[in-house]
C-alpha cells in the first residue's frame, strides 16, 4: 500500500484552525439571535447590483447604468439608467431613473462581463441625449440602441 503525505506548514495549519474557529463562533452568534431577524431578512432580500457604465457631463449631469440581478431567476437581470444633478452644496443627487429594456429582460452574466456595453453615449446639448446598447449574448450580439433625453434632470424616452 502506498501512502502519499503532503506536508502542511505550521502557519497554514494555525490559520486554518483560526478560520474554522471563527466560522463556528460566527455561526453560534447568528443562531443565538445576535442579529435581528429583520436585519438578516433585509440583507437577504437586497438584489445584487453592479454598475456597468457611468458618464459625467461637466457640472450638469452624471449618468450610471446599473445591472440588477433578478430575485426570481439567477440568470436574469434588469438594467436601470440613473441621472444625477448637482445640489446647491455641490453633491450629486439622483434626479430620475428609467429602465433600459424590460424587467428581467437581460442575462446577468453577459451583462456583467467583458464587453457588456456596446454603446453608452451622452451629450451636453440641450436636451441632453443618451444612447444605450448592451450585449444580449456573445452569439446574439448587441441590442438595438435605446434613446433617452434628459430635460432639466428628468429622463424621457426619445
Short mmCIF file of N, CA and C in Angstrom, two decimals:
data_model
loop_
_atom_site.label_atom_id
_atom_site.label_comp_id
_atom_site.label_asym_id
_atom_site.label_seq_id
_atom_site.Cartn_x
_atom_site.Cartn_y
_atom_site.Cartn_z
N UNK A 1 0.84 -1.16 0.00
CA UNK A 1 0.00 0.00 0.00
C UNK A 1 0.89 1.24 0.00
N UNK A 2 0.54 2.20 -0.82
CA UNK A 2 1.32 3.43 -0.94
C UNK A 2 0.58 4.57 -0.26
N UNK A 3 1.28 5.26 0.59
CA UNK A 3 0.70 6.40 1.29
C UNK A 3 1.45 7.65 0.85
N UNK A 4 0.71 8.63 0.36
CA UNK A 4 1.32 9.89 -0.05
C UNK A 4 1.05 10.92 1.04
N UNK A 5 2.10 11.56 1.46
CA UNK A 5 1.94 12.58 2.50
C UNK A 5 2.17 13.96 1.89
N UNK A 6 1.36 14.91 2.32
CA UNK A 6 1.51 16.30 1.90
C UNK A 6 1.83 17.11 3.14
N UNK A 7 3.07 17.59 3.24
CA UNK A 7 3.41 18.36 4.44
C UNK A 7 2.61 19.67 4.50
N UNK A 8 2.18 20.03 5.68
CA UNK A 8 1.45 21.26 5.91
C UNK A 8 2.30 22.15 6.79
N UNK A 9 2.46 23.37 6.40
CA UNK A 9 3.24 24.30 7.22
C UNK A 9 2.48 24.62 8.49
N UNK A 10 3.21 24.84 9.55
CA UNK A 10 2.57 25.14 10.83
C UNK A 10 1.74 26.41 10.76
N UNK A 11 2.21 27.42 10.07
CA UNK A 11 1.47 28.68 9.93
C UNK A 11 0.16 28.47 9.20
N UNK A 12 0.19 27.63 8.14
CA UNK A 12 -1.04 27.36 7.38
C UNK A 12 -2.04 26.60 8.23
N UNK A 13 -1.54 25.62 9.00
CA UNK A 13 -2.43 24.85 9.85
C UNK A 13 -3.05 25.73 10.93
N UNK A 14 -2.26 26.62 11.50
CA UNK A 14 -2.78 27.52 12.53
C UNK A 14 -3.81 28.47 11.95
N UNK A 15 -3.55 28.99 10.75
CA UNK A 15 -4.51 29.90 10.10
C UNK A 15 -5.80 29.17 9.79
N UNK A 16 -5.70 27.92 9.33
CA UNK A 16 -6.89 27.13 9.03
C UNK A 16 -7.70 26.87 10.29
N UNK A 17 -7.02 26.55 11.39
CA UNK A 17 -7.71 26.32 12.67
C UNK A 17 -8.40 27.59 13.15
N UNK A 18 -7.73 28.75 13.01
CA UNK A 18 -8.33 30.02 13.42
C UNK A 18 -9.55 30.35 12.56
N UNK A 19 -9.46 30.09 11.27
CA UNK A 19 -10.58 30.33 10.37
C UNK A 19 -11.76 29.45 10.74
N UNK A 20 -11.51 28.18 11.03
CA UNK A 20 -12.59 27.27 11.42
C UNK A 20 -13.23 27.71 12.72
N UNK A 21 -12.42 28.13 13.69
CA UNK A 21 -12.96 28.58 14.97
C UNK A 21 -13.79 29.84 14.81
N UNK A 22 -13.36 30.75 13.94
CA UNK A 22 -14.11 31.97 13.68
C UNK A 22 -15.45 31.66 13.04
N UNK A 23 -15.45 30.72 12.10
CA UNK A 23 -16.69 30.35 11.43
C UNK A 23 -17.67 29.71 12.40
N UNK A 24 -17.17 28.86 13.31
CA UNK A 24 -18.03 28.22 14.31
C UNK A 24 -18.60 29.28 15.24
N UNK A 25 -17.75 30.22 15.68
CA UNK A 25 -18.22 31.28 16.59
C UNK A 25 -19.25 32.17 15.91
N UNK A 26 -19.04 32.48 14.65
CA UNK A 26 -20.00 33.33 13.93
C UNK A 26 -21.32 32.60 13.77
N UNK A 27 -21.27 31.31 13.48
CA UNK A 27 -22.49 30.53 13.35
C UNK A 27 -23.24 30.45 14.67
N UNK A 28 -22.51 30.30 15.77
CA UNK A 28 -23.15 30.25 17.09
C UNK A 28 -23.79 31.58 17.43
N UNK A 29 -23.10 32.67 17.11
CA UNK A 29 -23.66 34.00 17.41
C UNK A 29 -24.91 34.26 16.58
N UNK A 30 -24.89 33.80 15.32
CA UNK A 30 -26.05 34.01 14.46
C UNK A 30 -27.25 33.20 14.94
N UNK A 31 -27.02 31.97 15.35
CA UNK A 31 -28.13 31.15 15.82
C UNK A 31 -28.61 31.60 17.19
N UNK A 32 -27.76 32.29 17.93
CA UNK A 32 -28.17 32.78 19.25
C UNK A 32 -29.01 34.04 19.13
N UNK A 33 -29.19 34.54 17.92
CA UNK A 33 -30.03 35.72 17.73
C UNK A 33 -29.28 37.03 17.90
N UNK A 34 -27.97 37.03 17.64
CA UNK A 34 -27.19 38.25 17.80
C UNK A 34 -27.66 39.33 16.84
N UNK A 35 -28.05 38.94 15.61
CA UNK A 35 -28.58 39.91 14.64
C UNK A 35 -30.09 39.75 14.58
N UNK A 36 -30.82 40.84 14.57
CA UNK A 36 -32.27 40.74 14.49
C UNK A 36 -32.69 40.06 13.20
N UNK A 37 -33.79 39.35 13.26
CA UNK A 37 -34.29 38.62 12.10
C UNK A 37 -34.60 39.56 10.94
N UNK A 38 -35.08 40.77 11.24
CA UNK A 38 -35.40 41.71 10.16
C UNK A 38 -34.14 42.16 9.43
N UNK A 39 -33.02 42.31 10.15
CA UNK A 39 -31.78 42.71 9.50
C UNK A 39 -31.28 41.61 8.59
N UNK A 40 -31.38 40.36 9.04
CA UNK A 40 -30.96 39.23 8.19
C UNK A 40 -31.87 39.11 6.98
N UNK A 41 -33.16 39.30 7.16
CA UNK A 41 -34.11 39.18 6.05
C UNK A 41 -33.90 40.28 5.02
N UNK A 42 -33.65 41.51 5.47
CA UNK A 42 -33.47 42.60 4.51
C UNK A 42 -32.17 42.45 3.75
N UNK A 43 -31.12 41.92 4.41
CA UNK A 43 -29.86 41.70 3.71
C UNK A 43 -30.03 40.61 2.66
N UNK A 44 -30.81 39.59 2.98
CA UNK A 44 -31.03 38.50 2.03
C UNK A 44 -31.91 38.96 0.87
N UNK A 45 -32.80 39.92 1.11
CA UNK A 45 -33.73 40.37 0.08
C UNK A 45 -33.13 41.42 -0.86
N UNK A 46 -32.03 42.05 -0.48
CA UNK A 46 -31.43 43.09 -1.31
C UNK A 46 -30.88 42.46 -2.59
N UNK A 47 -31.27 42.97 -3.75
CA UNK A 47 -30.80 42.38 -5.01
C UNK A 47 -29.32 42.72 -5.24
N UNK A 48 -28.65 41.81 -5.93
CA UNK A 48 -27.26 42.05 -6.29
C UNK A 48 -27.23 43.06 -7.43
N UNK A 49 -26.39 44.06 -7.31
CA UNK A 49 -26.27 45.08 -8.36
C UNK A 49 -24.81 45.24 -8.77
N UNK A 50 -24.62 45.72 -9.99
CA UNK A 50 -23.28 46.02 -10.46
C UNK A 50 -23.35 47.19 -11.43
N UNK A 51 -22.59 48.23 -11.16
CA UNK A 51 -22.54 49.36 -12.08
C UNK A 51 -21.73 48.93 -13.29
N UNK A 52 -22.31 49.10 -14.48
CA UNK A 52 -21.63 48.64 -15.69
C UNK A 52 -21.10 49.79 -16.54
N UNK A 53 -21.56 51.02 -16.29
CA UNK A 53 -21.04 52.18 -17.03
C UNK A 53 -21.45 53.45 -16.31
N UNK A 54 -20.66 54.51 -16.53
CA UNK A 54 -21.02 55.82 -15.98
C UNK A 54 -20.42 56.90 -16.88
N UNK A 55 -21.01 58.09 -16.78
CA UNK A 55 -20.57 59.22 -17.58
C UNK A 55 -20.90 60.50 -16.82
N UNK A 56 -20.03 61.49 -16.94
CA UNK A 56 -20.26 62.78 -16.30
C UNK A 56 -20.20 63.86 -17.38
N UNK A 57 -21.23 64.71 -17.41
CA UNK A 57 -21.27 65.82 -18.35
C UNK A 57 -20.99 67.11 -17.57
N UNK A 58 -19.75 67.45 -17.45
CA UNK A 58 -19.36 68.68 -16.76
C UNK A 58 -19.96 68.80 -15.38
N UNK A 59 -20.55 69.93 -15.11
CA UNK A 59 -21.18 70.18 -13.81
C UNK A 59 -22.68 69.90 -13.83
N UNK A 60 -23.22 69.51 -15.00
CA UNK A 60 -24.66 69.37 -15.13
C UNK A 60 -25.20 68.01 -14.69
N UNK A 61 -24.72 66.94 -15.33
CA UNK A 61 -25.31 65.63 -15.12
C UNK A 61 -24.26 64.55 -14.92
N UNK A 62 -24.67 63.54 -14.18
CA UNK A 62 -23.90 62.29 -14.06
C UNK A 62 -24.87 61.16 -14.37
N UNK A 63 -24.45 60.20 -15.18
CA UNK A 63 -25.29 59.07 -15.56
C UNK A 63 -24.64 57.78 -15.12
N UNK A 64 -25.45 56.81 -14.71
CA UNK A 64 -24.95 55.47 -14.42
C UNK A 64 -25.87 54.43 -15.03
N UNK A 65 -25.28 53.35 -15.49
CA UNK A 65 -26.02 52.16 -15.92
C UNK A 65 -25.71 51.08 -14.90
N UNK A 66 -26.76 50.51 -14.30
CA UNK A 66 -26.58 49.52 -13.26
C UNK A 66 -27.36 48.26 -13.61
N UNK A 67 -26.69 47.12 -13.52
CA UNK A 67 -27.34 45.82 -13.69
C UNK A 67 -27.89 45.40 -12.33
N UNK A 68 -29.14 44.92 -12.33
CA UNK A 68 -29.80 44.48 -11.10
C UNK A 68 -30.21 43.02 -11.31
N UNK A 69 -29.62 42.14 -10.54
CA UNK A 69 -29.90 40.70 -10.69
C UNK A 69 -31.32 40.38 -10.24
N UNK A 70 -31.98 39.51 -10.97
CA UNK A 70 -33.35 39.13 -10.67
C UNK A 70 -33.43 38.36 -9.35
N UNK A 71 -34.48 38.62 -8.60
CA UNK A 71 -34.71 37.89 -7.35
C UNK A 71 -35.34 36.53 -7.64
N UNK A 72 -35.86 36.33 -8.85
CA UNK A 72 -36.59 35.11 -9.19
C UNK A 72 -35.82 34.17 -10.11
N UNK A 73 -34.84 34.70 -10.84
CA UNK A 73 -34.11 33.90 -11.82
C UNK A 73 -32.65 34.31 -11.76
N UNK A 74 -31.78 33.39 -11.36
CA UNK A 74 -30.36 33.70 -11.17
C UNK A 74 -29.66 34.13 -12.46
N UNK A 75 -30.25 33.81 -13.61
CA UNK A 75 -29.62 34.16 -14.88
C UNK A 75 -30.16 35.45 -15.48
N UNK A 76 -31.22 36.00 -14.92
CA UNK A 76 -31.87 37.19 -15.49
C UNK A 76 -31.45 38.45 -14.74
N UNK A 77 -31.60 39.58 -15.41
CA UNK A 77 -31.27 40.87 -14.81
C UNK A 77 -32.08 41.97 -15.47
N UNK A 78 -32.15 43.09 -14.77
CA UNK A 78 -32.74 44.32 -15.30
C UNK A 78 -31.61 45.35 -15.36
N UNK A 79 -31.83 46.39 -16.13
CA UNK A 79 -30.84 47.48 -16.22
C UNK A 79 -31.56 48.78 -15.94
N UNK A 80 -30.94 49.60 -15.10
CA UNK A 80 -31.52 50.92 -14.83
C UNK A 80 -30.50 52.00 -15.20
N UNK A 81 -31.04 53.04 -15.80
CA UNK A 81 -30.29 54.24 -16.14
C UNK A 81 -30.67 55.29 -15.12
N UNK A 82 -29.69 55.83 -14.42
CA UNK A 82 -29.95 56.86 -13.42
C UNK A 82 -29.26 58.15 -13.84
N UNK A 83 -29.94 59.26 -13.59
CA UNK A 83 -29.37 60.57 -13.85
C UNK A 83 -29.28 61.31 -12.52
N UNK A 84 -28.15 61.96 -12.32
CA UNK A 84 -27.88 62.73 -11.10
C UNK A 84 -27.62 64.18 -11.48
N UNK A 85 -28.06 65.09 -10.63
CA UNK A 85 -27.77 66.52 -10.80
C UNK A 85 -27.06 67.02 -9.55
N UNK A 86 -26.42 68.15 -9.67
CA UNK A 86 -25.70 68.74 -8.54
C UNK A 86 -26.67 69.47 -7.61
N UNK A 87 -26.45 69.31 -6.32
CA UNK A 87 -27.22 70.07 -5.33
C UNK A 87 -26.52 71.41 -5.12
N UNK A 88 -27.15 72.28 -4.36
CA UNK A 88 -26.54 73.57 -4.06
C UNK A 88 -25.22 73.43 -3.32
N UNK A 89 -25.07 72.34 -2.56
CA UNK A 89 -23.83 72.10 -1.81
C UNK A 89 -22.76 71.43 -2.66
N UNK A 90 -23.09 71.10 -3.91
CA UNK A 90 -22.11 70.51 -4.81
C UNK A 90 -22.11 68.99 -4.86
N UNK A 91 -22.97 68.33 -4.09
CA UNK A 91 -23.05 66.87 -4.10
C UNK A 91 -23.97 66.41 -5.22
N UNK A 92 -23.76 65.18 -5.69
CA UNK A 92 -24.64 64.61 -6.70
C UNK A 92 -25.87 64.03 -6.02
N UNK A 93 -27.06 64.28 -6.60
CA UNK A 93 -28.33 63.75 -6.09
C UNK A 93 -29.09 63.14 -7.26
N UNK A 94 -29.62 61.93 -7.05
CA UNK A 94 -30.39 61.28 -8.13
C UNK A 94 -31.63 62.10 -8.42
N UNK A 95 -31.82 62.45 -9.69
CA UNK A 95 -32.99 63.23 -10.06
C UNK A 95 -34.03 62.39 -10.81
N UNK A 96 -33.58 61.29 -11.46
CA UNK A 96 -34.53 60.43 -12.16
C UNK A 96 -33.85 59.12 -12.51
N UNK A 97 -34.69 58.13 -12.83
CA UNK A 97 -34.19 56.82 -13.28
C UNK A 97 -35.18 56.23 -14.26
N UNK A 98 -34.67 55.36 -15.12
CA UNK A 98 -35.52 54.69 -16.11
C UNK A 98 -34.99 53.29 -16.35
N UNK A 99 -35.89 52.40 -16.72
CA UNK A 99 -35.48 51.03 -17.07
C UNK A 99 -34.98 51.02 -18.50
N UNK A 100 -33.93 50.27 -18.74
CA UNK A 100 -33.42 50.04 -20.09
C UNK A 100 -33.89 48.64 -20.47
N UNK A 101 -34.78 48.56 -21.42
CA UNK A 101 -35.36 47.26 -21.77
C UNK A 101 -36.45 46.89 -20.78
N UNK A 102 -36.77 45.60 -20.74
CA UNK A 102 -37.83 45.13 -19.85
C UNK A 102 -37.24 44.58 -18.56
N UNK A 103 -38.07 44.51 -17.53
CA UNK A 103 -37.64 43.96 -16.24
C UNK A 103 -37.24 42.50 -16.44
N UNK A 104 -36.09 42.14 -15.92
CA UNK A 104 -35.53 40.79 -16.04
C UNK A 104 -35.39 40.35 -17.50
N UNK A 105 -35.23 41.31 -18.39
CA UNK A 105 -35.12 41.03 -19.82
C UNK A 105 -33.71 40.85 -20.33
N UNK A 106 -32.72 40.87 -19.44
CA UNK A 106 -31.32 40.72 -19.82
C UNK A 106 -30.75 39.48 -19.13
N UNK A 107 -29.60 39.02 -19.62
CA UNK A 107 -28.90 37.92 -18.99
C UNK A 107 -27.79 38.49 -18.10
N UNK A 108 -27.76 38.04 -16.84
CA UNK A 108 -26.84 38.58 -15.85
C UNK A 108 -25.37 38.44 -16.27
N UNK A 109 -24.96 37.26 -16.68
CA UNK A 109 -23.54 37.04 -16.93
C UNK A 109 -23.00 37.83 -18.12
N UNK A 110 -23.64 37.85 -19.27
CA UNK A 110 -23.12 38.71 -20.34
C UNK A 110 -23.17 40.19 -19.97
N UNK A 111 -24.20 40.57 -19.22
CA UNK A 111 -24.39 41.97 -18.85
C UNK A 111 -23.31 42.47 -17.90
N UNK A 112 -22.76 41.59 -17.10
CA UNK A 112 -21.75 42.00 -16.11
C UNK A 112 -20.36 41.54 -16.51
N UNK A 113 -20.23 41.00 -17.71
CA UNK A 113 -18.93 40.54 -18.18
C UNK A 113 -18.24 41.55 -19.07
N UNK A 114 -17.13 41.11 -19.63
CA UNK A 114 -16.33 41.96 -20.52
C UNK A 114 -17.11 42.25 -21.80
N UNK A 115 -17.10 43.49 -22.22
CA UNK A 115 -17.76 43.89 -23.46
C UNK A 115 -19.27 44.01 -23.36
N UNK A 116 -19.78 44.17 -22.15
CA UNK A 116 -21.24 44.22 -21.94
C UNK A 116 -21.87 45.47 -22.52
N UNK A 117 -21.15 46.57 -22.53
CA UNK A 117 -21.71 47.84 -23.02
C UNK A 117 -21.24 48.05 -24.46
N UNK A 118 -22.17 47.95 -25.38
CA UNK A 118 -21.85 48.16 -26.80
C UNK A 118 -21.81 49.65 -27.12
N UNK A 119 -22.74 50.40 -26.55
CA UNK A 119 -22.79 51.85 -26.77
C UNK A 119 -23.41 52.52 -25.57
N UNK A 120 -22.72 53.52 -25.06
CA UNK A 120 -23.24 54.36 -23.99
C UNK A 120 -22.75 55.76 -24.30
N UNK A 121 -23.61 56.54 -24.94
CA UNK A 121 -23.21 57.87 -25.42
C UNK A 121 -24.07 58.93 -24.76
N UNK A 122 -23.42 59.98 -24.32
CA UNK A 122 -24.11 61.13 -23.73
C UNK A 122 -23.60 62.39 -24.42
N UNK A 123 -24.41 63.43 -24.36
CA UNK A 123 -24.03 64.69 -24.99
C UNK A 123 -24.51 65.85 -24.13
N UNK A 124 -23.76 66.94 -24.16
CA UNK A 124 -24.10 68.11 -23.35
C UNK A 124 -25.08 69.04 -24.05
N UNK A 125 -25.58 68.67 -25.23
CA UNK A 125 -26.55 69.54 -25.89
C UNK A 125 -27.86 69.55 -25.09
N UNK A 126 -28.71 70.51 -25.34
CA UNK A 126 -29.97 70.63 -24.60
C UNK A 126 -31.13 70.29 -25.52
N UNK A 127 -32.02 69.39 -25.18
CA UNK A 127 -31.95 68.45 -24.06
C UNK A 127 -30.86 67.41 -24.30
N UNK A 128 -30.28 66.90 -23.23
CA UNK A 128 -29.13 66.00 -23.31
C UNK A 128 -29.55 64.61 -23.77
N UNK A 129 -29.06 64.17 -24.95
CA UNK A 129 -29.41 62.83 -25.42
C UNK A 129 -28.52 61.76 -24.77
N UNK A 130 -29.10 60.57 -24.56
CA UNK A 130 -28.38 59.42 -24.02
C UNK A 130 -28.74 58.23 -24.90
N UNK A 131 -27.73 57.48 -25.35
CA UNK A 131 -27.96 56.30 -26.17
C UNK A 131 -27.33 55.10 -25.47
N UNK A 132 -28.09 53.98 -25.42
CA UNK A 132 -27.63 52.78 -24.73
C UNK A 132 -27.87 51.57 -25.61
N UNK A 133 -26.83 50.76 -25.79
CA UNK A 133 -26.93 49.46 -26.44
C UNK A 133 -26.08 48.50 -25.62
N UNK A 134 -26.65 47.35 -25.27
CA UNK A 134 -25.97 46.39 -24.41
C UNK A 134 -25.86 45.03 -25.08
N UNK A 135 -24.91 44.25 -24.63
CA UNK A 135 -24.71 42.90 -25.16
C UNK A 135 -25.84 41.99 -24.69
N UNK A 136 -26.54 41.38 -25.62
CA UNK A 136 -27.59 40.41 -25.27
C UNK A 136 -26.91 39.11 -24.87
N UNK A 137 -26.15 38.52 -25.76
CA UNK A 137 -25.26 37.38 -25.51
C UNK A 137 -24.13 37.50 -26.52
N UNK A 138 -23.01 36.83 -26.31
CA UNK A 138 -21.94 36.90 -27.30
C UNK A 138 -22.36 36.40 -28.67
N UNK A 139 -23.23 35.40 -28.72
CA UNK A 139 -23.64 34.87 -30.03
C UNK A 139 -24.70 35.74 -30.70
N UNK A 140 -25.57 36.37 -29.92
CA UNK A 140 -26.62 37.24 -30.49
C UNK A 140 -26.04 38.60 -30.84
N UNK A 141 -25.18 39.12 -29.99
CA UNK A 141 -24.58 40.43 -30.22
C UNK A 141 -25.28 41.52 -29.43
N UNK A 142 -25.22 42.73 -29.93
CA UNK A 142 -25.73 43.90 -29.21
C UNK A 142 -27.22 44.12 -29.45
N UNK A 143 -27.83 44.74 -28.45
CA UNK A 143 -29.25 45.10 -28.55
C UNK A 143 -29.41 46.31 -29.45
N UNK A 144 -30.62 46.55 -29.95
CA UNK A 144 -30.86 47.82 -30.65
C UNK A 144 -30.61 48.98 -29.69
N UNK A 145 -30.21 50.11 -30.22
CA UNK A 145 -29.93 51.28 -29.39
C UNK A 145 -31.22 51.87 -28.84
N UNK A 146 -31.23 52.09 -27.53
CA UNK A 146 -32.36 52.76 -26.89
C UNK A 146 -31.95 54.20 -26.63
N UNK A 147 -32.86 55.11 -26.91
CA UNK A 147 -32.54 56.53 -26.79
C UNK A 147 -33.40 57.19 -25.71
N UNK A 148 -32.75 58.08 -24.96
CA UNK A 148 -33.41 58.87 -23.93
C UNK A 148 -32.94 60.30 -24.09
N UNK A 149 -33.69 61.24 -23.56
CA UNK A 149 -33.23 62.62 -23.43
C UNK A 149 -33.45 63.07 -22.00
N UNK A 150 -32.56 63.93 -21.53
CA UNK A 150 -32.66 64.48 -20.18
C UNK A 150 -32.98 65.95 -20.31
N UNK A 151 -34.13 66.32 -19.76
CA UNK A 151 -34.54 67.70 -19.79
C UNK A 151 -34.75 68.16 -18.35
N UNK A 152 -33.91 69.06 -17.87
CA UNK A 152 -33.96 69.58 -16.50
C UNK A 152 -33.90 68.45 -15.48
N UNK A 153 -33.05 67.43 -15.71
CA UNK A 153 -32.87 66.33 -14.76
C UNK A 153 -33.89 65.22 -14.86
N UNK A 154 -34.82 65.29 -15.81
CA UNK A 154 -35.84 64.26 -15.97
C UNK A 154 -35.59 63.48 -17.26
N UNK A 155 -35.63 62.14 -17.15
CA UNK A 155 -35.43 61.27 -18.31
C UNK A 155 -36.73 61.11 -19.09
N UNK A 156 -36.61 61.14 -20.42
CA UNK A 156 -37.74 60.89 -21.31
C UNK A 156 -37.27 59.93 -22.38
N UNK A 157 -38.12 58.95 -22.74
CA UNK A 157 -37.78 58.06 -23.85
C UNK A 157 -37.79 58.91 -25.12
N UNK A 158 -36.83 58.68 -25.94
CA UNK A 158 -36.83 59.54 -27.12
C UNK A 158 -36.01 59.02 -28.19
#
